[in-house]
mmCIF file of C-alpha atoms in Angstrom:
data_model
loop_
_atom_site.group_PDB
_atom_site.id
_atom_site.type_symbol
_atom_site.label_atom_id
_atom_site.label_comp_id
_atom_site.label_asym_id
_atom_site.label_seq_id
_atom_site.Cartn_x
_atom_site.Cartn_y
_atom_site.Cartn_z
ATOM 1 C CA MET A 1 -8.486 58.189 -59.123
ATOM 2 C CA SER A 2 -7.730 54.506 -58.475
ATOM 3 C CA LEU A 3 -7.797 52.904 -55.064
ATOM 4 C CA THR A 4 -4.358 52.535 -53.496
ATOM 5 C CA VAL A 5 -3.384 49.720 -51.146
ATOM 6 C CA HIS A 6 -3.806 52.261 -48.334
ATOM 7 C CA ASP A 7 -7.359 53.209 -49.456
ATOM 8 C CA ILE A 8 -8.327 49.525 -49.532
ATOM 9 C CA SER A 9 -7.066 48.870 -46.028
ATOM 10 C CA VAL A 10 -8.749 52.042 -44.690
ATOM 11 C CA VAL A 11 -12.126 51.128 -46.231
ATOM 12 C CA LYS A 12 -11.913 47.540 -44.941
ATOM 13 C CA ALA A 13 -11.000 48.776 -41.447
ATOM 14 C CA LEU A 14 -13.886 51.252 -41.511
ATOM 15 C CA TRP A 15 -16.323 48.519 -42.553
ATOM 16 C CA ALA A 16 -15.114 46.286 -39.726
ATOM 17 C CA LYS A 17 -16.315 49.053 -37.400
ATOM 18 C CA ILE A 18 -19.513 50.171 -39.124
ATOM 19 C CA GLY A 19 -20.612 47.167 -41.203
ATOM 20 C CA SER A 20 -22.902 45.823 -38.488
ATOM 21 C CA ARG A 21 -25.041 48.974 -38.817
ATOM 22 C CA ALA A 22 -25.229 48.780 -42.594
ATOM 23 C CA ASP A 23 -29.049 48.547 -42.629
ATOM 24 C CA GLU A 24 -29.369 51.706 -40.547
ATOM 25 C CA ILE A 25 -26.796 53.575 -42.628
ATOM 26 C CA GLY A 26 -28.537 52.574 -45.854
ATOM 27 C CA ALA A 27 -31.985 53.639 -44.670
ATOM 28 C CA GLU A 28 -30.643 56.923 -43.318
ATOM 29 C CA ALA A 29 -28.645 57.748 -46.472
ATOM 30 C CA LEU A 30 -31.529 56.941 -48.806
ATOM 31 C CA GLY A 31 -34.005 58.942 -46.714
ATOM 32 C CA ARG A 32 -31.683 61.922 -46.734
ATOM 33 C CA MET A 33 -31.160 61.727 -50.488
ATOM 34 C CA LEU A 34 -34.909 61.732 -51.140
ATOM 35 C CA THR A 35 -35.389 64.728 -48.824
ATOM 36 C CA VAL A 36 -32.349 66.836 -49.713
ATOM 37 C CA TYR A 37 -32.357 66.062 -53.467
ATOM 38 C CA PRO A 38 -36.043 65.766 -54.351
ATOM 39 C CA GLN A 39 -35.251 65.079 -58.015
ATOM 40 C CA SER A 40 -34.142 61.595 -56.904
ATOM 41 C CA LYS A 41 -37.739 60.823 -55.935
ATOM 42 C CA THR A 42 -38.569 60.459 -59.624
ATOM 43 C CA TYR A 43 -37.132 56.949 -59.534
ATOM 44 C CA PHE A 44 -39.481 55.840 -56.768
ATOM 45 C CA SER A 45 -42.869 57.077 -57.917
ATOM 46 C CA HIS A 46 -44.179 53.537 -57.405
ATOM 47 C CA TRP A 47 -43.657 53.709 -53.621
ATOM 48 C CA ALA A 48 -46.509 54.657 -51.326
ATOM 49 C CA ASP A 49 -44.313 56.525 -48.864
ATOM 50 C CA LEU A 50 -41.036 58.314 -49.644
ATOM 51 C CA SER A 51 -40.457 59.900 -46.242
ATOM 52 C CA PRO A 52 -37.321 59.111 -44.203
ATOM 53 C CA GLY A 53 -37.944 56.159 -41.901
ATOM 54 C CA SER A 54 -40.846 54.783 -43.960
ATOM 55 C CA ALA A 55 -41.055 51.049 -44.678
ATOM 56 C CA PRO A 56 -40.098 51.194 -48.389
ATOM 57 C CA VAL A 57 -37.166 53.505 -47.638
ATOM 58 C CA LYS A 58 -35.866 51.248 -44.856
ATOM 59 C CA LYS A 59 -36.244 48.147 -46.980
ATOM 60 C CA HIS A 60 -34.516 49.629 -49.981
ATOM 61 C CA GLY A 61 -31.790 51.287 -47.919
ATOM 62 C CA LYS A 62 -30.962 47.817 -46.616
ATOM 63 C CA VAL A 63 -30.748 46.417 -50.158
ATOM 64 C CA ILE A 64 -28.442 49.216 -51.298
ATOM 65 C CA MET A 65 -26.119 48.995 -48.309
ATOM 66 C CA ALA A 66 -25.912 45.185 -48.595
ATOM 67 C CA ALA A 67 -24.615 45.713 -52.131
ATOM 68 C CA VAL A 68 -22.099 48.308 -50.886
ATOM 69 C CA SER A 69 -20.918 45.911 -48.150
ATOM 70 C CA ASP A 70 -20.553 43.212 -50.771
ATOM 71 C CA ALA A 71 -18.477 45.601 -52.877
ATOM 72 C CA VAL A 72 -16.190 46.198 -49.861
ATOM 73 C CA ALA A 73 -15.748 42.425 -49.565
ATOM 74 C CA HIS A 74 -14.735 42.319 -53.241
ATOM 75 C CA ILE A 75 -12.841 45.598 -53.230
ATOM 76 C CA ASP A 76 -9.912 44.050 -55.097
ATOM 77 C CA ASP A 77 -12.033 43.454 -58.196
ATOM 78 C CA LEU A 78 -14.915 45.897 -58.277
ATOM 79 C CA PRO A 79 -15.648 45.707 -62.035
ATOM 80 C CA THR A 80 -16.315 41.947 -61.843
ATOM 81 C CA ALA A 81 -18.197 42.162 -58.558
ATOM 82 C CA LEU A 82 -20.482 44.922 -59.858
ATOM 83 C CA SER A 83 -20.983 43.620 -63.381
ATOM 84 C CA HIS A 84 -24.483 42.243 -62.756
ATOM 85 C CA LEU A 85 -25.636 45.373 -60.916
ATOM 86 C CA SER A 86 -24.246 47.487 -63.712
ATOM 87 C CA GLU A 87 -26.366 45.567 -66.245
ATOM 88 C CA LEU A 88 -29.403 46.080 -64.033
ATOM 89 C CA HIS A 89 -28.872 49.838 -63.653
ATOM 90 C CA ALA A 90 -28.065 50.303 -67.345
ATOM 91 C CA ASN A 91 -30.777 48.236 -68.952
ATOM 92 C CA LYS A 92 -33.635 48.117 -66.510
ATOM 93 C CA LEU A 93 -33.390 50.872 -63.903
ATOM 94 C CA ARG A 94 -31.720 53.493 -66.114
ATOM 95 C CA VAL A 95 -30.759 55.691 -63.198
ATOM 96 C CA ASP A 96 -28.868 58.775 -64.361
ATOM 97 C CA PRO A 97 -25.323 58.163 -63.085
ATOM 98 C CA ALA A 98 -25.214 61.695 -61.634
ATOM 99 C CA ASN A 99 -27.361 60.280 -58.847
ATOM 100 C CA PHE A 100 -24.619 57.869 -57.760
ATOM 101 C CA LYS A 101 -22.610 60.899 -56.607
ATOM 102 C CA ILE A 102 -25.601 62.253 -54.750
ATOM 103 C CA LEU A 103 -26.195 58.987 -52.899
ATOM 104 C CA ALA A 104 -22.470 58.703 -52.160
ATOM 105 C CA HIS A 105 -22.562 62.167 -50.555
ATOM 106 C CA ASN A 106 -25.479 61.134 -48.350
ATOM 107 C CA ILE A 107 -23.774 57.877 -47.346
ATOM 108 C CA ILE A 108 -20.771 59.970 -46.318
ATOM 109 C CA VAL A 109 -22.895 62.467 -44.346
ATOM 110 C CA THR A 110 -24.581 59.525 -42.563
ATOM 111 C CA VAL A 111 -21.281 57.830 -41.702
ATOM 112 C CA GLY A 112 -19.889 61.171 -40.455
ATOM 113 C CA MET A 113 -23.000 61.704 -38.353
ATOM 114 C CA LEU A 114 -23.109 58.216 -36.809
ATOM 115 C CA PHE A 115 -19.365 57.705 -36.366
ATOM 116 C CA PRO A 116 -17.865 61.184 -35.833
ATOM 117 C CA ALA A 117 -14.731 59.979 -34.054
ATOM 118 C CA ASP A 118 -13.912 57.351 -36.693
ATOM 119 C CA PHE A 119 -14.647 59.485 -39.737
ATOM 120 C CA THR A 120 -11.397 61.429 -39.837
ATOM 121 C CA PRO A 121 -10.356 63.336 -42.992
ATOM 122 C CA GLU A 122 -8.051 60.443 -43.973
ATOM 123 C CA VAL A 123 -10.879 57.922 -43.702
ATOM 124 C CA HIS A 124 -13.170 60.344 -45.549
ATOM 125 C CA VAL A 125 -10.901 60.638 -48.593
ATOM 126 C CA SER A 126 -10.552 56.839 -48.927
ATOM 127 C CA LEU A 127 -14.297 56.271 -48.578
ATOM 128 C CA ASP A 128 -14.989 59.051 -51.096
ATOM 129 C CA LYS A 129 -12.604 57.410 -53.589
ATOM 130 C CA PHE A 130 -14.153 53.976 -52.969
ATOM 131 C CA LEU A 131 -17.682 55.240 -53.588
ATOM 132 C CA GLN A 132 -16.493 57.061 -56.707
ATOM 133 C CA ASN A 133 -14.941 53.827 -58.025
ATOM 134 C CA LEU A 134 -18.112 51.949 -57.147
ATOM 135 C CA ALA A 135 -20.167 54.494 -59.100
ATOM 136 C CA TRP A 136 -17.827 54.242 -62.051
ATOM 137 C CA CYS A 137 -18.166 50.420 -62.145
ATOM 138 C CA LEU A 138 -21.933 50.719 -61.770
ATOM 139 C CA ALA A 139 -22.092 52.950 -64.850
ATOM 140 C CA GLU A 140 -19.767 50.660 -66.839
ATOM 141 C CA ARG A 141 -22.496 49.005 -68.944
ATOM 142 C CA TYR A 142 -24.461 52.188 -69.682
ATOM 143 C CA ARG A 143 -23.029 52.740 -73.162
ATOM 144 C CA MET B 1 -35.279 86.366 -54.718
ATOM 145 C CA VAL B 2 -34.815 83.276 -52.548
ATOM 146 C CA GLU B 3 -37.862 82.170 -50.571
ATOM 147 C CA TRP B 4 -37.155 80.824 -47.115
ATOM 148 C CA THR B 5 -39.694 78.938 -45.063
ATOM 149 C CA ASP B 6 -39.943 79.677 -41.326
ATOM 150 C CA PHE B 7 -38.414 76.264 -40.683
ATOM 151 C CA GLU B 8 -35.427 77.033 -42.933
ATOM 152 C CA ARG B 9 -34.795 80.439 -41.339
ATOM 153 C CA ALA B 10 -35.019 79.034 -37.826
ATOM 154 C CA THR B 11 -32.825 76.057 -38.732
ATOM 155 C CA ILE B 12 -30.028 78.210 -40.161
ATOM 156 C CA GLN B 13 -30.020 80.593 -37.199
ATOM 157 C CA ASN B 14 -30.132 77.654 -34.816
ATOM 158 C CA ILE B 15 -27.265 75.738 -36.441
ATOM 159 C CA PHE B 16 -24.915 78.721 -36.656
ATOM 160 C CA SER B 17 -25.666 79.784 -33.084
ATOM 161 C CA LYS B 18 -24.353 76.376 -31.975
ATOM 162 C CA LEU B 19 -21.117 76.450 -33.985
ATOM 163 C CA ASP B 20 -17.681 77.408 -32.737
ATOM 164 C CA TYR B 21 -16.628 79.229 -35.907
ATOM 165 C CA GLU B 22 -12.917 78.763 -35.275
ATOM 166 C CA SER B 23 -13.136 75.006 -34.736
ATOM 167 C CA VAL B 24 -15.722 74.270 -37.433
ATOM 168 C CA GLY B 25 -13.972 76.509 -39.961
ATOM 169 C CA HIS B 26 -10.641 74.826 -39.270
ATOM 170 C CA ASN B 27 -12.114 71.351 -39.580
ATOM 171 C CA ALA B 28 -14.117 72.064 -42.710
ATOM 172 C CA LEU B 29 -11.319 73.775 -44.636
ATOM 173 C CA GLY B 30 -8.754 71.195 -43.487
ATOM 174 C CA ARG B 31 -11.024 68.341 -44.501
ATOM 175 C CA CYS B 32 -11.560 69.943 -47.931
ATOM 176 C CA LEU B 33 -7.780 70.211 -48.503
ATOM 177 C CA VAL B 34 -7.339 66.536 -47.501
ATOM 178 C CA VAL B 35 -10.297 65.016 -49.333
ATOM 179 C CA TYR B 36 -9.978 67.167 -52.489
ATOM 180 C CA PRO B 37 -6.220 67.787 -52.679
ATOM 181 C CA TRP B 38 -6.466 69.846 -55.875
ATOM 182 C CA THR B 39 -8.019 72.614 -53.771
ATOM 183 C CA GLN B 40 -4.553 73.128 -52.299
ATOM 184 C CA ARG B 41 -3.703 75.057 -55.467
ATOM 185 C CA TYR B 42 -5.147 78.197 -53.868
ATOM 186 C CA PHE B 43 -2.993 77.954 -50.751
ATOM 187 C CA GLY B 44 0.541 77.926 -52.103
ATOM 188 C CA LYS B 45 1.621 80.349 -49.378
ATOM 189 C CA PHE B 46 0.355 78.200 -46.514
ATOM 190 C CA GLY B 47 3.541 76.180 -46.107
ATOM 191 C CA ASN B 48 3.342 72.523 -45.162
ATOM 192 C CA LEU B 49 0.246 70.825 -46.640
ATOM 193 C CA TYR B 50 2.126 67.597 -47.279
ATOM 194 C CA ASN B 51 -0.221 65.139 -45.578
ATOM 195 C CA ALA B 52 -3.428 65.060 -43.555
ATOM 196 C CA ALA B 53 -1.667 65.589 -40.224
ATOM 197 C CA ALA B 54 0.287 68.564 -41.586
ATOM 198 C CA ILE B 55 -2.863 70.101 -43.073
ATOM 199 C CA MET B 56 -4.979 69.677 -39.943
ATOM 200 C CA GLY B 57 -2.131 70.983 -37.781
ATOM 201 C CA ASN B 58 -1.340 73.973 -40.001
ATOM 202 C CA PRO B 59 -2.138 77.245 -38.184
ATOM 203 C CA MET B 60 -2.718 79.153 -41.454
ATOM 204 C CA VAL B 61 -5.392 76.609 -42.440
ATOM 205 C CA ALA B 62 -7.032 77.043 -39.047
ATOM 206 C CA ALA B 63 -6.956 80.836 -39.318
ATOM 207 C CA HIS B 64 -8.350 80.821 -42.833
ATOM 208 C CA GLY B 65 -11.094 78.373 -41.879
ATOM 209 C CA ALA B 66 -12.247 80.889 -39.305
ATOM 210 C CA VAL B 67 -12.206 83.666 -41.941
ATOM 211 C CA VAL B 68 -14.492 81.559 -44.164
ATOM 212 C CA LEU B 69 -16.967 80.847 -41.354
ATOM 213 C CA HIS B 70 -17.101 84.506 -40.351
ATOM 214 C CA GLY B 71 -17.746 85.271 -44.023
ATOM 215 C CA LEU B 72 -20.667 82.817 -43.949
ATOM 216 C CA ASP B 73 -21.984 84.626 -40.917
ATOM 217 C CA ARG B 74 -22.711 87.622 -43.157
ATOM 218 C CA ALA B 75 -25.151 85.488 -45.117
ATOM 219 C CA VAL B 76 -26.687 84.121 -41.906
ATOM 220 C CA LYS B 77 -27.403 87.687 -40.819
ATOM 221 C CA ASN B 78 -28.724 88.792 -44.240
ATOM 222 C CA MET B 79 -30.667 85.821 -45.514
ATOM 223 C CA ASP B 80 -33.024 87.984 -47.537
ATOM 224 C CA ASP B 81 -30.286 89.580 -49.582
ATOM 225 C CA ILE B 82 -27.351 87.227 -49.799
ATOM 226 C CA LYS B 83 -26.738 88.234 -53.419
ATOM 227 C CA ALA B 84 -26.017 91.890 -52.562
ATOM 228 C CA THR B 85 -24.196 90.983 -49.344
ATOM 229 C CA TYR B 86 -21.714 88.872 -51.326
ATOM 230 C CA ALA B 87 -21.258 91.065 -54.407
ATOM 231 C CA GLU B 88 -17.796 92.256 -53.343
ATOM 232 C CA LEU B 89 -16.716 88.788 -52.185
ATOM 233 C CA SER B 90 -17.812 87.416 -55.550
ATOM 234 C CA VAL B 91 -15.629 89.911 -57.396
ATOM 235 C CA LEU B 92 -12.750 89.051 -55.049
ATOM 236 C CA HIS B 93 -13.027 85.291 -55.654
ATOM 237 C CA SER B 94 -13.282 85.786 -59.401
ATOM 238 C CA GLU B 95 -10.930 88.659 -60.213
ATOM 239 C CA LYS B 96 -8.291 88.390 -57.542
ATOM 240 C CA LEU B 97 -8.307 84.846 -56.158
ATOM 241 C CA HIS B 98 -9.319 83.120 -59.425
ATOM 242 C CA VAL B 99 -11.129 80.324 -57.605
ATOM 243 C CA ASP B 100 -12.994 77.766 -59.745
ATOM 244 C CA PRO B 101 -16.584 78.047 -58.438
ATOM 245 C CA ASP B 102 -16.898 74.260 -58.286
ATOM 246 C CA ASN B 103 -14.723 74.517 -55.188
ATOM 247 C CA PHE B 104 -17.546 76.282 -53.339
ATOM 248 C CA ARG B 105 -19.573 73.084 -53.608
ATOM 249 C CA LEU B 106 -16.648 70.949 -52.385
ATOM 250 C CA LEU B 107 -16.139 73.146 -49.328
ATOM 251 C CA ALA B 108 -19.900 73.230 -48.723
ATOM 252 C CA ASP B 109 -19.989 69.416 -48.732
ATOM 253 C CA CYS B 110 -17.141 69.248 -46.218
ATOM 254 C CA LEU B 111 -18.862 71.826 -44.015
ATOM 255 C CA THR B 112 -22.065 69.767 -44.135
ATOM 256 C CA ILE B 113 -20.172 66.702 -42.940
ATOM 257 C CA VAL B 114 -18.414 68.563 -40.128
ATOM 258 C CA VAL B 115 -21.743 70.007 -38.932
ATOM 259 C CA ALA B 116 -23.431 66.581 -39.222
ATOM 260 C CA ALA B 117 -20.691 65.032 -37.097
ATOM 261 C CA LYS B 118 -21.107 67.791 -34.522
ATOM 262 C CA LEU B 119 -24.904 67.808 -34.294
ATOM 263 C CA GLY B 120 -25.435 64.035 -34.571
ATOM 264 C CA ALA B 121 -29.042 62.883 -34.539
ATOM 265 C CA SER B 122 -30.408 66.444 -34.434
ATOM 266 C CA PHE B 123 -29.024 66.881 -37.972
ATOM 267 C CA THR B 124 -32.150 65.345 -39.478
ATOM 268 C CA ALA B 125 -32.858 65.035 -43.210
ATOM 269 C CA ASP B 126 -34.975 68.236 -43.117
ATOM 270 C CA VAL B 127 -32.239 70.126 -41.284
ATOM 271 C CA GLN B 128 -29.691 68.861 -43.824
ATOM 272 C CA ALA B 129 -31.942 70.035 -46.671
ATOM 273 C CA ALA B 130 -32.204 73.542 -45.174
ATOM 274 C CA PHE B 131 -28.465 73.713 -44.530
ATOM 275 C CA GLN B 132 -27.521 72.557 -48.026
ATOM 276 C CA LYS B 133 -30.040 74.997 -49.572
ATOM 277 C CA PHE B 134 -28.421 77.840 -47.610
ATOM 278 C CA LEU B 135 -24.924 76.829 -48.774
ATOM 279 C CA ALA B 136 -26.158 76.494 -52.369
ATOM 280 C CA VAL B 137 -27.553 80.055 -52.221
ATOM 281 C CA VAL B 138 -24.225 81.297 -50.833
ATOM 282 C CA ALA B 139 -22.305 79.484 -53.595
ATOM 283 C CA SER B 140 -24.604 80.930 -56.229
ATOM 284 C CA ALA B 141 -24.089 84.473 -54.860
ATOM 285 C CA LEU B 142 -20.323 83.949 -54.856
ATOM 286 C CA ARG B 143 -20.510 82.835 -58.487
ATOM 287 C CA ARG B 144 -22.641 85.748 -59.597
ATOM 288 C CA GLN B 145 -19.910 88.232 -60.575
ATOM 289 C CA TYR B 146 -17.844 85.724 -62.553
ATOM 290 C CA HIS B 147 -17.630 86.468 -66.249
#
């Protein structure tokens, strides 16, 4: 399900509106994932506090969302832009790629919650496709 | 037998008491047909589903969205025996409607997003967890009679 020219312009336009709150979105999405899908906590057993709003969650949410924002900026060539992160996830982090879908869902819930008027069904489908493509590129180096 | 905490029970009753079933049903089903267009396969008789505007403006989509939400209400009112409550509906979805059960999850995700947009900040992570657990139990009950 490749990104069309329309998807790209919709995602860029959405980011122009929401990008400034990327840190908040990241923290919120990560916190929700850890609460709603407790199996995802297995990747963070080294953190002291896994509750939503905790310091490690906020910090890491920011890191994740910065990478997503960077992917939006390089949306025309996601495989190249994500190549390094793909190596990291494949060789070091070894996150089961099923979790990319789970985080994507929570990013979408967060965006819908914080920006209800902007998150129309048309915007939703383009963002869903973008996150799916991002996940695909992230899993590229796995095998 | 599903175990519900007091928080989960209260959360589900609270959320559904705040929802306008017609509006939420319409928005959730419409969104599902837009975001996951392959789900349109089950609505061949609904007329114009050509683009997002047509889907969201389609009165049959709106009416059917309401039917789905009222169906969910049965589970809200029978949380301790959702499996039995949905036995007939499960047979219907399997034998007559031939709906791939994966679609239940897609619609549940869209419903979660519509409710999140409506409730805003009060849709906390714990509330989301309770809501998604409820929808997962419903989906499981709907899948039960498939063979």
